[in-house]
PDB file of C-alpha atoms in Angstrom:
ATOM      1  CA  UNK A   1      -5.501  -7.437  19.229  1.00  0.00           C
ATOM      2  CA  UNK A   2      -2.848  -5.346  17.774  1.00  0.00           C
ATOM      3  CA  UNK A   3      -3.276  -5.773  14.258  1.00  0.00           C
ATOM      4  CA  UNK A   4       0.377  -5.116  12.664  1.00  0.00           C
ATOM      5  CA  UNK A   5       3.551  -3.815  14.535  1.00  0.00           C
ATOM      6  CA  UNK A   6       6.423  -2.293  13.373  1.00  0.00           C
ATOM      7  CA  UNK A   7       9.812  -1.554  15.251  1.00  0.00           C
ATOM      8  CA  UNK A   8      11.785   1.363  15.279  1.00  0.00           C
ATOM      9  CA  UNK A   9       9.512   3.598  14.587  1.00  0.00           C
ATOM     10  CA  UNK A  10      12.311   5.799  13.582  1.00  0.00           C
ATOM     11  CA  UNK A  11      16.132   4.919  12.327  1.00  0.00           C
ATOM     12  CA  UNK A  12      19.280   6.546  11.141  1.00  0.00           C
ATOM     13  CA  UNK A  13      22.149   4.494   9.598  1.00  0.00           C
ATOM     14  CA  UNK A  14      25.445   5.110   8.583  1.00  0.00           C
ATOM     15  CA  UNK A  15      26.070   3.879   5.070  1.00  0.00           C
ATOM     16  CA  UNK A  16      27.333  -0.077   5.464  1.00  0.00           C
ATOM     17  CA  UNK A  17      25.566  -0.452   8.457  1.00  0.00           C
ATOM     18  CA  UNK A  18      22.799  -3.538   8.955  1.00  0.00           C
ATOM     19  CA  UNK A  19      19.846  -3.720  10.571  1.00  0.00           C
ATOM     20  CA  UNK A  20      16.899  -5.456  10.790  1.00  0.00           C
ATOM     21  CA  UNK A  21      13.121  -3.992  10.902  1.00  0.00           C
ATOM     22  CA  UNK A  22      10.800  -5.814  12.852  1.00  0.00           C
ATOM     23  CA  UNK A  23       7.273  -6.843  11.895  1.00  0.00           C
ATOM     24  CA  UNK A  24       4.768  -8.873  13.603  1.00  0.00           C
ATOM     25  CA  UNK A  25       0.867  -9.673  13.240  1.00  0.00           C
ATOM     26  CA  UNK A  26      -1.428 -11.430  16.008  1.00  0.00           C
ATOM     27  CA  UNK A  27      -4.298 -11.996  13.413  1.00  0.00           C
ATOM     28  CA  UNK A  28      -3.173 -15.144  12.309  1.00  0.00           C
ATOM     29  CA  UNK A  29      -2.596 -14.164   9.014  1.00  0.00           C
ATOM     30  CA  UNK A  30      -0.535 -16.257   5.946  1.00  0.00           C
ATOM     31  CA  UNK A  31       0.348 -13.451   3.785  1.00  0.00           C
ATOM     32  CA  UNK A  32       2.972 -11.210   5.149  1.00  0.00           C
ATOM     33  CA  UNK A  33       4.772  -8.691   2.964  1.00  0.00           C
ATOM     34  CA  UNK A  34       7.223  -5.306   3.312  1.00  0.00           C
ATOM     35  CA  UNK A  35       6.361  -2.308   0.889  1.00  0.00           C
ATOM     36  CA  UNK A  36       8.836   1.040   0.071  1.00  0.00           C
ATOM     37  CA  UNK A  37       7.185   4.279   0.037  1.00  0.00           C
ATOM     38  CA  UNK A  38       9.389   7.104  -2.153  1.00  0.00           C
ATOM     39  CA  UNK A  39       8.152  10.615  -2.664  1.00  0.00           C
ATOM     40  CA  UNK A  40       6.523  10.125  -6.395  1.00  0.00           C
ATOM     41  CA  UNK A  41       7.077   6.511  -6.410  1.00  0.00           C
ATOM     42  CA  UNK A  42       4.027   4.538  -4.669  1.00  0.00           C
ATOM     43  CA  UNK A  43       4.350   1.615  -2.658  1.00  0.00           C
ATOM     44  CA  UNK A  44       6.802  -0.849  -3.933  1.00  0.00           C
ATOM     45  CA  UNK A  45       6.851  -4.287  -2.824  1.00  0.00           C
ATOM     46  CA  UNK A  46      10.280  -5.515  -1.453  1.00  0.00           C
ATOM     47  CA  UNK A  47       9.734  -8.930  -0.129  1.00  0.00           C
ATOM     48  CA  UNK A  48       6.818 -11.109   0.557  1.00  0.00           C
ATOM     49  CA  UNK A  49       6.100 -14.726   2.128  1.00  0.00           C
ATOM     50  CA  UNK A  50       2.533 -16.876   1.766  1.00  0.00           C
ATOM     51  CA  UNK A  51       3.476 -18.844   5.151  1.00  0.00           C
ATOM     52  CA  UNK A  52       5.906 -19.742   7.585  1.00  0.00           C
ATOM     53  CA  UNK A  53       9.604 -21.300   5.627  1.00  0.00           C
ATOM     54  CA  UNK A  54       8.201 -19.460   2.335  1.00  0.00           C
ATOM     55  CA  UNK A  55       9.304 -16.146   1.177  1.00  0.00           C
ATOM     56  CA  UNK A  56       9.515 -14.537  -2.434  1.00  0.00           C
ATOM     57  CA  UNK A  57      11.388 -11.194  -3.903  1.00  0.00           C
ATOM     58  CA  UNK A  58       8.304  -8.349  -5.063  1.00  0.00           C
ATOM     59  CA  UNK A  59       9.640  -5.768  -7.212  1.00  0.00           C
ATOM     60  CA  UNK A  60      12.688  -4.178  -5.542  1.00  0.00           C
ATOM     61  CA  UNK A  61      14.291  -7.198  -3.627  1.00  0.00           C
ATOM     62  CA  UNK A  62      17.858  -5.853  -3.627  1.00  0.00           C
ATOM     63  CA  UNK A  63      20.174  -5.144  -0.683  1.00  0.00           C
ATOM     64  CA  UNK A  64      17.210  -6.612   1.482  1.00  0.00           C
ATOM     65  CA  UNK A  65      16.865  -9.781   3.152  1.00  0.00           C
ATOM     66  CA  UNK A  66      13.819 -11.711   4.672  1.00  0.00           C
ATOM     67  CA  UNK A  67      13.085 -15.235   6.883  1.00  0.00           C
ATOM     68  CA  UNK A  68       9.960 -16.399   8.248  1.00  0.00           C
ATOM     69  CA  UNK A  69      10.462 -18.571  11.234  1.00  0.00           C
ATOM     70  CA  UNK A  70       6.769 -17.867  12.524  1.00  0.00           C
ATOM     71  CA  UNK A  71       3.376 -16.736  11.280  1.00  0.00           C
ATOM     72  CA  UNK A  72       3.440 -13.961  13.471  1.00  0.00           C
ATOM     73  CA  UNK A  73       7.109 -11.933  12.462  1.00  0.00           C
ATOM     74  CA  UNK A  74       8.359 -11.069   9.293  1.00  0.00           C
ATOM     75  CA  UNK A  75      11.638  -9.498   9.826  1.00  0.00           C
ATOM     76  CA  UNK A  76      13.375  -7.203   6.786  1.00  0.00           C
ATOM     77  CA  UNK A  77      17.298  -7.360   7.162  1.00  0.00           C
ATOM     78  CA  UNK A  78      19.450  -4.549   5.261  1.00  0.00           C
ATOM     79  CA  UNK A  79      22.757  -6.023   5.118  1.00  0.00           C
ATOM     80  CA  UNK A  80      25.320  -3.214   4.492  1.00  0.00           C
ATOM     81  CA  UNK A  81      22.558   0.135   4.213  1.00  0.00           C
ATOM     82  CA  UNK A  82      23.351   2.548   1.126  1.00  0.00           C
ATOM     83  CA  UNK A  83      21.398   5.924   1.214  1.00  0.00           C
ATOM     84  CA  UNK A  84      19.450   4.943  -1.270  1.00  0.00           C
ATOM     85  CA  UNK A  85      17.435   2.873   0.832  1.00  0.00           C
ATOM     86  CA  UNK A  86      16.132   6.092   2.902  1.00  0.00           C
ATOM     87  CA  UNK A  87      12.568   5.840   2.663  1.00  0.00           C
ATOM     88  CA  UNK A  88       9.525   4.693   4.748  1.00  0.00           C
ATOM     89  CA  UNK A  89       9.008   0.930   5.286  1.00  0.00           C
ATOM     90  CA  UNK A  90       5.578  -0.561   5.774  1.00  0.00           C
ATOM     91  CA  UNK A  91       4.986  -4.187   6.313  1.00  0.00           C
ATOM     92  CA  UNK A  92       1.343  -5.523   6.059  1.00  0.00           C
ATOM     93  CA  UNK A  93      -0.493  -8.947   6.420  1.00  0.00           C
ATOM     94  CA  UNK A  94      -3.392 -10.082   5.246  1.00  0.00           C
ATOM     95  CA  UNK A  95      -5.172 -13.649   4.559  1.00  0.00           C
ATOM     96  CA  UNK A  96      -6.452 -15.194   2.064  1.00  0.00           C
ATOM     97  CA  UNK A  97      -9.691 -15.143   1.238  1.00  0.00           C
ATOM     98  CA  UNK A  98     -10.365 -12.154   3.917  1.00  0.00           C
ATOM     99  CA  UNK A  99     -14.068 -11.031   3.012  1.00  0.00           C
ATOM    100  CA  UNK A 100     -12.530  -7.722   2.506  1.00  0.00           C
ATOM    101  CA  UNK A 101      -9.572  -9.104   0.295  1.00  0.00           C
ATOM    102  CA  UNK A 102      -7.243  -6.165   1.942  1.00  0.00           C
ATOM    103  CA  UNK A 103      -4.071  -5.990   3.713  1.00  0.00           C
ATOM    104  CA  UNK A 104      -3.303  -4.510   6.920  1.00  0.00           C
ATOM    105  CA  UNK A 105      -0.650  -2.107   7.146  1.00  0.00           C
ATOM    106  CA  UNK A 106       1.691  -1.479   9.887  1.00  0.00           C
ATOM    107  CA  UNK A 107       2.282   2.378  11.454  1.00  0.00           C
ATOM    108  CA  UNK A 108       5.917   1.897   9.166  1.00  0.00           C
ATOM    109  CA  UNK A 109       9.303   2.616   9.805  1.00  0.00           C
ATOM    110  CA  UNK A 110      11.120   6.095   8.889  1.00  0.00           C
ATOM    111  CA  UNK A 111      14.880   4.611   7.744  1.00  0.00           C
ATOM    112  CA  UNK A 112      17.505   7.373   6.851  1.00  0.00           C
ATOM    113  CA  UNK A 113      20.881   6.525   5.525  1.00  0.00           C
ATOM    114  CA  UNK A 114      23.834   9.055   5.813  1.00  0.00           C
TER     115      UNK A 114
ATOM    116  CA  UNK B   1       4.137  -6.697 -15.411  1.00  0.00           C
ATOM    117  CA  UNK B   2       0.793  -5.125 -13.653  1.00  0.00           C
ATOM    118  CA  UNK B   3       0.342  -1.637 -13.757  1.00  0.00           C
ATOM    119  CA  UNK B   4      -1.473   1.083 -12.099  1.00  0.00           C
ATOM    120  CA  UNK B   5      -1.643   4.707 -13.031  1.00  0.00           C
ATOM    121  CA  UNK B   6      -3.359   7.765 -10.947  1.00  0.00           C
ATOM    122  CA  UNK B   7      -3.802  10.943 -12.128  1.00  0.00           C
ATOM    123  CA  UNK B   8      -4.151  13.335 -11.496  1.00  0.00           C
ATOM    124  CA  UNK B   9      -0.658  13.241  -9.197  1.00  0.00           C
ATOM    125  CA  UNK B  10      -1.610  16.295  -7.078  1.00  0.00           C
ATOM    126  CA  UNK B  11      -4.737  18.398  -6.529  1.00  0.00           C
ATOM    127  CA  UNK B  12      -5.496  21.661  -4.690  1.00  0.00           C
ATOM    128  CA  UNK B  13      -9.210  22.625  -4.302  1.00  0.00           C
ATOM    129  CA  UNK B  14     -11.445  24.706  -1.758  1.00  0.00           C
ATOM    130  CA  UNK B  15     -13.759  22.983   0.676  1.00  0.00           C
ATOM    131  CA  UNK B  16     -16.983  22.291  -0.670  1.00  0.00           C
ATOM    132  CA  UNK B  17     -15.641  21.471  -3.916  1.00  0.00           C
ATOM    133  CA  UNK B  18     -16.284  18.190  -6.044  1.00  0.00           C
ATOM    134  CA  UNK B  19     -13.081  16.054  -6.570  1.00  0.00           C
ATOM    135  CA  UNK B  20     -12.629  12.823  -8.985  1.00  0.00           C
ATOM    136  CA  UNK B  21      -9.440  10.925  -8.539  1.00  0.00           C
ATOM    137  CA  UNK B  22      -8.373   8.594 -11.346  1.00  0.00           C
ATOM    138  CA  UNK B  23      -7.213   5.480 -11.503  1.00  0.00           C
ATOM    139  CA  UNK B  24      -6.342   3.144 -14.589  1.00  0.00           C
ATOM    140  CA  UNK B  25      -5.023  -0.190 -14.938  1.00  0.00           C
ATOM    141  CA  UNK B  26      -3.039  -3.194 -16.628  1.00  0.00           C
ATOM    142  CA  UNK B  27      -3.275  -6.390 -14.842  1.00  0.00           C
ATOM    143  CA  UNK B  28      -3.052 -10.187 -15.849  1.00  0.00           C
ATOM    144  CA  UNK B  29      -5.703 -11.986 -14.465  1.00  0.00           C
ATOM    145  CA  UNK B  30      -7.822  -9.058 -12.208  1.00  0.00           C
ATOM    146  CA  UNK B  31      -9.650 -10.053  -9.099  1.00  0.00           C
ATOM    147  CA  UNK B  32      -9.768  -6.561  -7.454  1.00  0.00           C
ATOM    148  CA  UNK B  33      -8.932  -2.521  -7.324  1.00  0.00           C
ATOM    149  CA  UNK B  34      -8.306  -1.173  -3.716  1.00  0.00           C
ATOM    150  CA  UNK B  35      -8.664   2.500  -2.895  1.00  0.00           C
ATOM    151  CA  UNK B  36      -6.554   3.353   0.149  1.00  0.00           C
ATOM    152  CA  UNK B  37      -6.419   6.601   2.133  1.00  0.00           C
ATOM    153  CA  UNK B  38      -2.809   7.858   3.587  1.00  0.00           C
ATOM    154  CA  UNK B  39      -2.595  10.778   5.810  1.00  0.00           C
ATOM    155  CA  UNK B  40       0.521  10.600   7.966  1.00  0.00           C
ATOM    156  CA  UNK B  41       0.702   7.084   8.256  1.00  0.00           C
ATOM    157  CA  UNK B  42      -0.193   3.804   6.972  1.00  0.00           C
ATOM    158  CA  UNK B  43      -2.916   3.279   4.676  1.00  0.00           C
ATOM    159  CA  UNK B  44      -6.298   2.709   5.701  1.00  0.00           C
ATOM    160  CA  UNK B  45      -8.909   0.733   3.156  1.00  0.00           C
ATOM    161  CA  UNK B  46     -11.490   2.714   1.600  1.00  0.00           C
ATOM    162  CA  UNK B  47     -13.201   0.128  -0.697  1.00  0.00           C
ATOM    163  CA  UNK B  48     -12.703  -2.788  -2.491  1.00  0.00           C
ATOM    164  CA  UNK B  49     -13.854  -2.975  -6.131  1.00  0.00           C
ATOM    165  CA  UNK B  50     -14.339  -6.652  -8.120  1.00  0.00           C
ATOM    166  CA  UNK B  51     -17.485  -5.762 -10.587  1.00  0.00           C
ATOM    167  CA  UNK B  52     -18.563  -3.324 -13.111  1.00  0.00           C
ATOM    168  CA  UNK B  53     -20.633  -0.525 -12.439  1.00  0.00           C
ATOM    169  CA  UNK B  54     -21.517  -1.378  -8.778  1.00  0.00           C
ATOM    170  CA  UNK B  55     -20.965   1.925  -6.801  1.00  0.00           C
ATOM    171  CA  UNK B  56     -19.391   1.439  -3.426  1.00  0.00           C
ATOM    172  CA  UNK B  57     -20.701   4.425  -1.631  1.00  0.00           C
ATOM    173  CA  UNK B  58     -19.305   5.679   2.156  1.00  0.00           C
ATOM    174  CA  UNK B  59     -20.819   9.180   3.407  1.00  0.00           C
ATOM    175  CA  UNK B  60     -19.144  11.627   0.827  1.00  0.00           C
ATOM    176  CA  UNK B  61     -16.720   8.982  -0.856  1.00  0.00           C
ATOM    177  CA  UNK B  62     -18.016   6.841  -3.517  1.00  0.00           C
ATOM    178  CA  UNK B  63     -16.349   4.839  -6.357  1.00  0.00           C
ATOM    179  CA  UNK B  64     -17.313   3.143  -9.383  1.00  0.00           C
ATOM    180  CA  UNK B  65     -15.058   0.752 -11.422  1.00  0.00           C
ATOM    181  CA  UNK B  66     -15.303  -0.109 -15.092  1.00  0.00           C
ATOM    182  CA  UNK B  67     -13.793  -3.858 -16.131  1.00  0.00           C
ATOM    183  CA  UNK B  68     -14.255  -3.266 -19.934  1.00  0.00           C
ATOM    184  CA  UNK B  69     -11.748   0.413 -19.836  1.00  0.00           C
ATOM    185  CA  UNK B  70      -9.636  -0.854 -17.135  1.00  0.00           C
ATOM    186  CA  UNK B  71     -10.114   2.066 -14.594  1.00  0.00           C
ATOM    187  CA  UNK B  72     -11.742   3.073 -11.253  1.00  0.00           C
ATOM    188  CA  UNK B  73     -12.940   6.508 -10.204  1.00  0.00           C
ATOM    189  CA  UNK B  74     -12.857   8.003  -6.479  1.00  0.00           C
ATOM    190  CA  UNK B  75     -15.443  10.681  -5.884  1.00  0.00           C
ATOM    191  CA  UNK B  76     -15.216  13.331  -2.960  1.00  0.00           C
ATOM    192  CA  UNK B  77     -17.919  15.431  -3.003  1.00  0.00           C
ATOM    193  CA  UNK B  78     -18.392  18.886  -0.584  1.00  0.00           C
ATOM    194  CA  UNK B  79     -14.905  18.319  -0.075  1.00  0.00           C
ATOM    195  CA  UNK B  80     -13.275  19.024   3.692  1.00  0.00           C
ATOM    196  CA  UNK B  81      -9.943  19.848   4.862  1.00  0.00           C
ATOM    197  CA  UNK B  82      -9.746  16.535   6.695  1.00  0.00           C
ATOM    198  CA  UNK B  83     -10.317  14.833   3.512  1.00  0.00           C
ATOM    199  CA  UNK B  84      -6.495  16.088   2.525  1.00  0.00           C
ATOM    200  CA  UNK B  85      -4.245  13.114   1.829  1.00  0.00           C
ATOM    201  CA  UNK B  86      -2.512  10.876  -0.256  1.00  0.00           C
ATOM    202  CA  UNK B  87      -5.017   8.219  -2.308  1.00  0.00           C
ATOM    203  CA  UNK B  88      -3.908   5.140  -3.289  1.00  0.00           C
ATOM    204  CA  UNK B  89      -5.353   3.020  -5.922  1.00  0.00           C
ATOM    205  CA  UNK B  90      -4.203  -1.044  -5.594  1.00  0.00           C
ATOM    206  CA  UNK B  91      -5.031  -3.564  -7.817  1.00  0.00           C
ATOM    207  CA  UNK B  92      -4.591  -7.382  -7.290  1.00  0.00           C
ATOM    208  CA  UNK B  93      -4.413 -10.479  -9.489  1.00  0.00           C
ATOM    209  CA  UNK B  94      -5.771 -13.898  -8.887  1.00  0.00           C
ATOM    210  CA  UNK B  95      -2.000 -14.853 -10.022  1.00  0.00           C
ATOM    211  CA  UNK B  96      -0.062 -16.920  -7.408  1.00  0.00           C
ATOM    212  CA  UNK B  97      -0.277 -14.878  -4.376  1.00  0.00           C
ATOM    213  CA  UNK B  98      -2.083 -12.268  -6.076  1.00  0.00           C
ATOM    214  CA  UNK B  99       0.035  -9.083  -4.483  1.00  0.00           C
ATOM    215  CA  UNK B 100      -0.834  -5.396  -4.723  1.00  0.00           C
ATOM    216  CA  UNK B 101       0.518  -4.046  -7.522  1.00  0.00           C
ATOM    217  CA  UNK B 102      -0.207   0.076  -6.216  1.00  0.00           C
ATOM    218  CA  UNK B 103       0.014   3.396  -8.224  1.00  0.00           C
ATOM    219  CA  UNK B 104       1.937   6.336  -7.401  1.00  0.00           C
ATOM    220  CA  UNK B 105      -1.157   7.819  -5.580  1.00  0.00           C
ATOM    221  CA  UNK B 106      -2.364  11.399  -5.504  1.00  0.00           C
ATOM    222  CA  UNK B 107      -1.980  13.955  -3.228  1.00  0.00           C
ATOM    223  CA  UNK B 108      -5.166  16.158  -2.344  1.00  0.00           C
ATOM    224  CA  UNK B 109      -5.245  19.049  -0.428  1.00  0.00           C
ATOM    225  CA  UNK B 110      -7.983  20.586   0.210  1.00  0.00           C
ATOM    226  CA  UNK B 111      -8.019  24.634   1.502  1.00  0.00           C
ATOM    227  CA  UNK B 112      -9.919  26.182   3.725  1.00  0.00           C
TER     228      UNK B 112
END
């Protein structure tokens, strides 16, 4: 059982670059979502999807793109990167109703833009 | 729009010390506030919060949440340098998908 896994671990862009982070979960979980982590700002939630065909836009949706095809992957496309989108990307899953009502959090990804 | 605010944002106290990390919120519909640890990765759970004045208690952690003032307090007592980290607070709503709304967190470090 893996839990939550997150691919690169590490990536450097040139600004209008794409890319796509990869996520996937083996727990079975419904809930699937991708959080930004800035120095001062929190977690902020970028995209998120209740099941497989359904995603929504969290709190910072722009210049980001999602699909889920599967329960288990949750990939987060950046079209054309800007370096504003340097930061650490952590996707988590979680289900509803969980007895301990929390999300599990992949290791993240490091993304810098030049 | 939910809302979570920590404070204090950063903290720098000796081992063996006492620390209380705050944590207040604004949220429609609450079902439960989240305390997350982050060292150099992701976060890891701490507790989960849902009712007033129950203390959730693990080894030197404990924390304590009051409905009626909106805010949550995370105790550290005889502090360690292993206990140095960034501490999230999360709150989520029974709305929709109910999503963590999370604060800015704050960053204890704890000397030697």
């Amino acid at each position: 059982n893996a839990g939550v896994t997150q691919t690169p671990k590490f990536q450097v862009l040139k600004t209008g670059q794409s890319m796509t982070l990869q996520c996937a979960q083996d727990m079975n979980h419904e809930y699937m979502s991708w959080y930004r982590q800035d120095p001062g700002m929190g977690l902020r939630l970028i995209h998120y999807s209740v099941g497989a065909g359904i995603t929504d836009q969290g709190e910072v949706p722009n210049g980001y793109n999602v699909s889920r095809s599967t329960t288990e992957d949750f990939p987060l496309r950046l079209l054309s990167a800007a370096p504003s989108q340097t930061s650490v990307y952590f996707c988590a899953s979680s289900s509803p109703g969980a007895p301990l009502d929390t999300q599990y959090f992949g290791p993240g990804t490091r993304l810098t833009v030049l | 729009e939910d809302k979570v605010v920590q404070s204090p944002l950063s903290l720098v106290v000796h081992e063996g010390d006492t620390v209380t990390l705050n944590c207040s919120y604004e949220v429609t519909n609450f079902r439960s506030l989240l305390w997350y640890k982050q060292e150099k990765k992701a976060p890891t759970f701490l507790f989960m919060l849902t009712s007033s004045g129950i203390e959730k208690k693990s080894g030197r952690l404990s924390s304590i949440l009051d409905k009626k003032e909106l805010f949550s307090i995370l105790n550290i007592t005889a502090t360690q340098t292993g206990d140095s980290a960034i501490y999230l607070c999360a709150v989520r709503s029974n709305s929709g998908y109910s999503t963590l709304t999370f604060g800015k967190g704050t960053m204890l470090l704890v000397s030697p």
